[in-house]
Coordinates of C-alpha atoms in Angstrom, one line a residue:
X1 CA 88.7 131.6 101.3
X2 CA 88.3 128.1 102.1
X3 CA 90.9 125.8 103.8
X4 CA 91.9 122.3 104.8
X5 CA 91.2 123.5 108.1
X6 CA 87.5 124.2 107.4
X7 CA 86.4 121.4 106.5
X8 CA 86.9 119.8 110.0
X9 CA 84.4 120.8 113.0
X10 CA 87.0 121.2 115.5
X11 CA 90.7 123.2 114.9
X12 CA 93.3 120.6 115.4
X13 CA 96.4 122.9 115.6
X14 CA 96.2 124.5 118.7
X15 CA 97.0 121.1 120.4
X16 CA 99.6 120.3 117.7
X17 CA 101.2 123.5 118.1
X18 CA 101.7 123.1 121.7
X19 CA 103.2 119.6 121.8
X20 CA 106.6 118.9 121.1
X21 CA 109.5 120.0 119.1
X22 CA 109.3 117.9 116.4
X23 CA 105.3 117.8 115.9
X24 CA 105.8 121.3 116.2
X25 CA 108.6 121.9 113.3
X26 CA 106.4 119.8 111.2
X27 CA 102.5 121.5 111.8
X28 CA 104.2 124.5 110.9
X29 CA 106.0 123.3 107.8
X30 CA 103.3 120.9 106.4
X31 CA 100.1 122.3 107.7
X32 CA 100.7 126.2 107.7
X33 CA 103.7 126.3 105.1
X34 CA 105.6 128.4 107.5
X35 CA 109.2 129.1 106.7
X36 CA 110.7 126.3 109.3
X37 CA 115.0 126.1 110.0
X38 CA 116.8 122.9 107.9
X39 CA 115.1 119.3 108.5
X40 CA 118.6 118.4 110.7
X41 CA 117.1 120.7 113.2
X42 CA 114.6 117.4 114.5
X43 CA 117.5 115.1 113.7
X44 CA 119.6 116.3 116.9
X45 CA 116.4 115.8 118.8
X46 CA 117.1 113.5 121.9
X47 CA 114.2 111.2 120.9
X48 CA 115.6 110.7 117.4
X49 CA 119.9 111.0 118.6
X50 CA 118.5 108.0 121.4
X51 CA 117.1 105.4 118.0
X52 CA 120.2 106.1 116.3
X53 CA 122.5 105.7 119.6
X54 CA 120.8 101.8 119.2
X55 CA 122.4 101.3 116.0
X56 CA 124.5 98.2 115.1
X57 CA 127.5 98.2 113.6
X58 CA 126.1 97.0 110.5
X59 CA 123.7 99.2 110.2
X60 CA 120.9 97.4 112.1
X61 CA 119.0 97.2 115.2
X62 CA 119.4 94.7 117.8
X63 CA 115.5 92.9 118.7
X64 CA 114.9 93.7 122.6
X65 CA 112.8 90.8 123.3
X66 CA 113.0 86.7 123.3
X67 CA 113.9 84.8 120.3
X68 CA 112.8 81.8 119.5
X69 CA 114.6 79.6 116.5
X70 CA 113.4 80.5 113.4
X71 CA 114.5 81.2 110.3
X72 CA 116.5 83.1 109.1
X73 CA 119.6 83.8 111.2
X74 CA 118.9 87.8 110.4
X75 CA 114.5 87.7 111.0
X76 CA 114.8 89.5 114.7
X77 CA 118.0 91.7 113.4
X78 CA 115.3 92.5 109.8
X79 CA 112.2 92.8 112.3
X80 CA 114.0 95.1 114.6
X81 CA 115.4 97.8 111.9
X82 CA 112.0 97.8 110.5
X83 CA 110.4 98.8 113.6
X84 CA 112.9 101.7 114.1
X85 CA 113.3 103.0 110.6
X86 CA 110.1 103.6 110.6
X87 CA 110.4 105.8 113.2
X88 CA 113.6 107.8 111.5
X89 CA 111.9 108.3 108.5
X90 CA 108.5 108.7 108.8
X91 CA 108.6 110.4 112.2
X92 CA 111.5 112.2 112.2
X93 CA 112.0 112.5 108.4
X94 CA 115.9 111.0 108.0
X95 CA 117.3 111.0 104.7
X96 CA 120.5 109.1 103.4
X97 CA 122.5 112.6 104.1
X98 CA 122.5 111.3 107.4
X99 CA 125.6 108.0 107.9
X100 CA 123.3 105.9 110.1
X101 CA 120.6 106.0 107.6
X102 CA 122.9 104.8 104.7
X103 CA 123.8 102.4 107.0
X104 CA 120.6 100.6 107.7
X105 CA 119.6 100.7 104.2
X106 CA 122.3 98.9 103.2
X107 CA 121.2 96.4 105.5
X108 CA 117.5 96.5 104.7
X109 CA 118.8 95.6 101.0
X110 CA 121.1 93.3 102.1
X111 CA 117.9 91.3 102.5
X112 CA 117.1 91.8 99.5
X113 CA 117.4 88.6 97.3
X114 CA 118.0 88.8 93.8
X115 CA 114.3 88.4 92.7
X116 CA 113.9 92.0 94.7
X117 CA 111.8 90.8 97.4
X118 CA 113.1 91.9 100.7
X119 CA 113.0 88.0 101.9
X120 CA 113.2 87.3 106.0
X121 CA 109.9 89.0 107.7
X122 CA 108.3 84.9 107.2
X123 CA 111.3 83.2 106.8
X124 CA 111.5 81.9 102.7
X125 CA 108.4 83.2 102.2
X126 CA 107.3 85.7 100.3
X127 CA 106.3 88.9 102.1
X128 CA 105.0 91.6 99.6
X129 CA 103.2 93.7 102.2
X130 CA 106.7 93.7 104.5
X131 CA 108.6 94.1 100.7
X132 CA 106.5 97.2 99.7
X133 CA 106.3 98.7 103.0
X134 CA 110.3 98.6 103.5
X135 CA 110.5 99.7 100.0
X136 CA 108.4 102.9 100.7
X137 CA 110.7 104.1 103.8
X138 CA 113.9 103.3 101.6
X139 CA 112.3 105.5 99.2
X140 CA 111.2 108.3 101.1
X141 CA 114.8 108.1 102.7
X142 CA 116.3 109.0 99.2
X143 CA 116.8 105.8 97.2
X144 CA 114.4 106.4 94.8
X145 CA 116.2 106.0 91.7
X146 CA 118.5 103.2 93.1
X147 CA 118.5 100.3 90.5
X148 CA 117.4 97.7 94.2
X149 CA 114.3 99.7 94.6
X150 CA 113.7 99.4 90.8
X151 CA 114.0 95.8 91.3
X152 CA 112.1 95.7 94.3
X153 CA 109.1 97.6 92.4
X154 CA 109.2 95.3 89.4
X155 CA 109.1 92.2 91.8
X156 CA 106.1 93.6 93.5
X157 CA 104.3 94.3 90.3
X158 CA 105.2 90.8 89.2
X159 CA 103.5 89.8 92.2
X160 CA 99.7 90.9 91.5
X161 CA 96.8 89.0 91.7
X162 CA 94.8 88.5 88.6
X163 CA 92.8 91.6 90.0
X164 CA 95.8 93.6 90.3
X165 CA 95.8 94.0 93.7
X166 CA 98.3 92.4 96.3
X167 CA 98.0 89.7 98.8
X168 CA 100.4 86.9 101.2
X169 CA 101.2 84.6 98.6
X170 CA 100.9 81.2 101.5
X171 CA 97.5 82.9 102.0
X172 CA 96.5 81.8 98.9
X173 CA 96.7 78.2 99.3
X174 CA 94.5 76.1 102.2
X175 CA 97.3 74.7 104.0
X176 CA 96.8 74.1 107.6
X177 CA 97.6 76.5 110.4
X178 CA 100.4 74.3 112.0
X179 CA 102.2 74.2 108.2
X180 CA 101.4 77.7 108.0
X181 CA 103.8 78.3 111.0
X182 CA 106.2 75.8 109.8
X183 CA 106.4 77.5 106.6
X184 CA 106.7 80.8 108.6
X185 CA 109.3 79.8 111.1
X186 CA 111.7 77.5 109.4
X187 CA 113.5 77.3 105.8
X188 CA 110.9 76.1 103.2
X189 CA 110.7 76.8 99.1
X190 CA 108.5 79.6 98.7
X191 CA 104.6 79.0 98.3
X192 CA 104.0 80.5 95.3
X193 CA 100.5 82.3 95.1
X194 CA 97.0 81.1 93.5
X195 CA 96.3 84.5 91.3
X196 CA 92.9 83.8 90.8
X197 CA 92.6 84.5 94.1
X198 CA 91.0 88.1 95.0
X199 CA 93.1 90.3 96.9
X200 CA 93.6 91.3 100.5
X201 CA 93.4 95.2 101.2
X202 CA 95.3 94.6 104.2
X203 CA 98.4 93.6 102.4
X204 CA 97.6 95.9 99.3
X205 CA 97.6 98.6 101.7
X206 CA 101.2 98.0 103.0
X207 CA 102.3 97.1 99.1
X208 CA 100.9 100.5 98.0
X209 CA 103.2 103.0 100.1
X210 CA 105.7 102.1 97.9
X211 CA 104.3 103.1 95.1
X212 CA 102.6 106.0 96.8
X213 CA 105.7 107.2 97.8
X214 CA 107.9 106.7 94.2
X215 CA 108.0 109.4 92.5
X216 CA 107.7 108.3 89.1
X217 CA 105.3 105.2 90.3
X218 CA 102.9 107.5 92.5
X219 CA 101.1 108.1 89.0
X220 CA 101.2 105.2 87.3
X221 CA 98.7 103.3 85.9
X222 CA 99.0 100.2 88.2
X223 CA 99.5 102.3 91.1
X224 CA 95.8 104.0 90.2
X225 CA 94.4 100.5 89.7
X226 CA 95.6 99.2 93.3
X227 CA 94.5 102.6 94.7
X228 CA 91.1 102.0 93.3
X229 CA 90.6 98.7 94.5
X230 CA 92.0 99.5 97.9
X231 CA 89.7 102.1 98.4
X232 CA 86.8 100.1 97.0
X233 CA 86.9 97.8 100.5
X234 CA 86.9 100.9 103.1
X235 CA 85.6 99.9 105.9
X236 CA 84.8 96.0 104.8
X237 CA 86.0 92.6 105.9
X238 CA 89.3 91.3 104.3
X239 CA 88.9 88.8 101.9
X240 CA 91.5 86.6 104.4
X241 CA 91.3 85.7 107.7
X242 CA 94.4 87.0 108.8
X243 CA 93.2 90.8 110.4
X244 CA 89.9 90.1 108.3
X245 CA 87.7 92.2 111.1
X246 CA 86.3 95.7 109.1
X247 CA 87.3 97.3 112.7
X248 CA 91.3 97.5 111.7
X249 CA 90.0 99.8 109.7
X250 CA 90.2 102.1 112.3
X251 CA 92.3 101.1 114.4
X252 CA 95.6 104.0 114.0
X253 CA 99.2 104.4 114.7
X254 CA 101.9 106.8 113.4
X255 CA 104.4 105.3 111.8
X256 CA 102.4 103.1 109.9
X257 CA 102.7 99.8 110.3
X258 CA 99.0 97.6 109.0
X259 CA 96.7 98.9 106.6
X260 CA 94.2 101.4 108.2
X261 CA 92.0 104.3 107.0
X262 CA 94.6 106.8 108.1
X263 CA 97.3 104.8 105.9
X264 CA 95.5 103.7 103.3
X265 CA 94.0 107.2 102.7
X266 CA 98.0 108.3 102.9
X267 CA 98.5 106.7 99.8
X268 CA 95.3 107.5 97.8
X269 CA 95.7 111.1 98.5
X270 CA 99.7 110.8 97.5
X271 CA 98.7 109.0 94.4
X272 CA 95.9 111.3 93.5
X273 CA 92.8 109.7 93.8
X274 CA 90.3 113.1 93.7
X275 CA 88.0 114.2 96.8
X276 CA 85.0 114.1 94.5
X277 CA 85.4 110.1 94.2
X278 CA 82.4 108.9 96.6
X279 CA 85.4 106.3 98.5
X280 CA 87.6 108.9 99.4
X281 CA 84.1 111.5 100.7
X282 CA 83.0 108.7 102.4
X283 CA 86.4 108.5 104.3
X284 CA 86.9 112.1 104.7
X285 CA 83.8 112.4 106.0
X286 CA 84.3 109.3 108.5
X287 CA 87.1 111.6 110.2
X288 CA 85.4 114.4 109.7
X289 CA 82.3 112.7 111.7
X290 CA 84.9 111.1 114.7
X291 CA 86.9 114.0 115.5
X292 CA 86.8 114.4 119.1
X293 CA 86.0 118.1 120.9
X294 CA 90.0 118.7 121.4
X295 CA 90.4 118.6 117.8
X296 CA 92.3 115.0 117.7
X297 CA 91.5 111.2 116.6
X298 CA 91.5 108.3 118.6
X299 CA 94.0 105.8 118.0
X300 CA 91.0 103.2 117.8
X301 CA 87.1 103.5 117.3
X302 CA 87.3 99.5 117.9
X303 CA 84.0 98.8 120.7
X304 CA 87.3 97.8 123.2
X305 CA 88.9 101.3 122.2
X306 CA 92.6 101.4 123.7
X307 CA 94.7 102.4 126.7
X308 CA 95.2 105.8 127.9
X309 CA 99.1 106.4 128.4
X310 CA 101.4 109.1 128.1
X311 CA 103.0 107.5 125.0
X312 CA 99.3 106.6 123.0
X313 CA 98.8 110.0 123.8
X314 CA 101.8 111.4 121.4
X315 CA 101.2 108.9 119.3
X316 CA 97.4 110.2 118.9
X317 CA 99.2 113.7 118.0
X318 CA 101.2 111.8 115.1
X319 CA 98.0 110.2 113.8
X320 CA 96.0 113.5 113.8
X321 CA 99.3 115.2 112.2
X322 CA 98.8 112.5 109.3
X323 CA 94.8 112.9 109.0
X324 CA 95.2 116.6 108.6
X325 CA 98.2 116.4 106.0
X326 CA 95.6 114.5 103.8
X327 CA 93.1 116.8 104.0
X328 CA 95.7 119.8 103.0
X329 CA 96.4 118.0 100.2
X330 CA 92.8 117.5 99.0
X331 CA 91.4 120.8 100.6
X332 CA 94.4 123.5 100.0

């Protein structure tokens, strides 16, 4: 009988098997359906017990770096919790049975302004890619049914360009770059976008894990439509300058953070986009092509490739973890 695994010229799980604990737990839960002990099992890992030993009082993360003055008061505090969420629940797969992830959601929607925007990545600005991509983690985390995310998801929608798609609303507009980092930096009344517009599959991308991972919005009709015209620019320019280059394409890292084909494919796969769709056999086939001899993907097939270090090296294992999930769901 044919499998996922199949499909791909080199076997992947020998090295996934062998690395650590938590990669481990999940290969053998997601990729060979073995009968695995409770979830809270990776939660006491040290890597995961040292993000959440990090944690604020009020539920965020405090930014390690220099801070410049911008706008507002809470941006490093937002940016920060962002950055390690993503580790919690994508990597390490948190819910909100755990008290220091019910903590930082209430922060991350303590951003949220009334609208439903998640309002502080760009100072006043509107940031729909930041917006869906916090959304997805808070759903994945268990708030799925929570009346914020509702509103968060009904903002985004209202948000669409006249092509249904998603992209930076100050993007839209020709302003100058020093106004752009004004606008960015310090308090400002929102830019409010030009819909005619076309849209940016580098913020759609980021937009779309949201709905890719709502249960009752993975299926939807505007969720399809997005899906569709995300996958209709693999491997293109961005219609925008900011990350236009068709090489972020493939450029990976686990958690997501930009759009890429790893991501992107995520979603399409979650919402249901099927493997006979040329987009989507054109993409499988890319990793199916650029799998190296070990079984693994780079982390980029840009021509200046990236550094070789004990931590891209994990982070490789994360990526390849993700590319084969997709290909168990379309090949299982």
């Amino acid at each position: 009988m044919s499998t996922w695994k199949s499909h791909l010229q080199h076997d992947p799980l020998t090295l996934l098997l062998s690395s650590g604990p938590a990669l481990k737990y999940f290969t053998e839960r997601d990729l060979l359906s073995s009968q695995v002990p409770p979830v809270q099992t990776v939660w006491e890992l040290p890597e995961a017990q040292k993000i959440l030993k990090s944690q604020m009082p009020d539920g965020s993360w405090k930014y390690p770096g220099t801070k410049k003055n911008v706008y507002p008061d809470h941006h490093y505090s937002l940016v920060e919790t962002w950055r390690q969420f993503r580790f919690l629940i994508d990597m390490y797969q948190f819910t909100n049975d755990h008290p220091c992830i019910e903590k930082a959601a209430e922060y991350l929607f303590s951003c949220q302004t009334e609208q439903g925007d998640i309002r502080g990545m760009i100072a006043n600005q509107y940031a729909t890619y930041y917006t869906g991509a916090i959304m997805s983690l808070l759903i994945k985390a268990g708030y799925a049914e929570d009346p914020r995310i509702e509103k968060g998801v009904q903002w985004l929608l209202s948000m669409r360009q006249h092509d249904k798609g998603w992209t930076i609303p100050l993007l839209t507009r020709d302003i100058p770059w020093k106004d752009q980092i004004r606008l960015t930096s310090h308090y400002a009344e929102p830019v409010e976008p030009d819909r005619s517009k076309p849209f940016s599959h580098s913020w759609t991308g980021m937009v779309l894990r949201a709905f890719a991972s709502h249960p009752r919005y993975r299926h939807s009709e505007e969720a399809v439509a997005a899906a569709n015209l995300l996958k209709s620019r693999f491997f293109k320019k961005d219609s925008y300058t900011s990350y236009q280059s068709e090489e972020y394409w493939v450029r990976f890292e686990f958690p997501f953070w930009w759009n890429n084909l790893v991501s992107a494919m995520d979603s399409i796969s979650l919402i249901g986009i099927p493997e006979k769709d040329p987009d989507v056999r054109r993409a499988l086939q890319w990793f199916i092509d650029n799998q190296e001899n070990n079984g693994l993907w780079r982390l980029s097939y840009q021509k200046k490739g990236f550094k070789d270090t004990p931590r891209s090296r994990e982070m490789q294992l994360w990526v390849s973890l993700a590319i084969c999930r997709i290909f168990k769901r379309y090949y299982s």
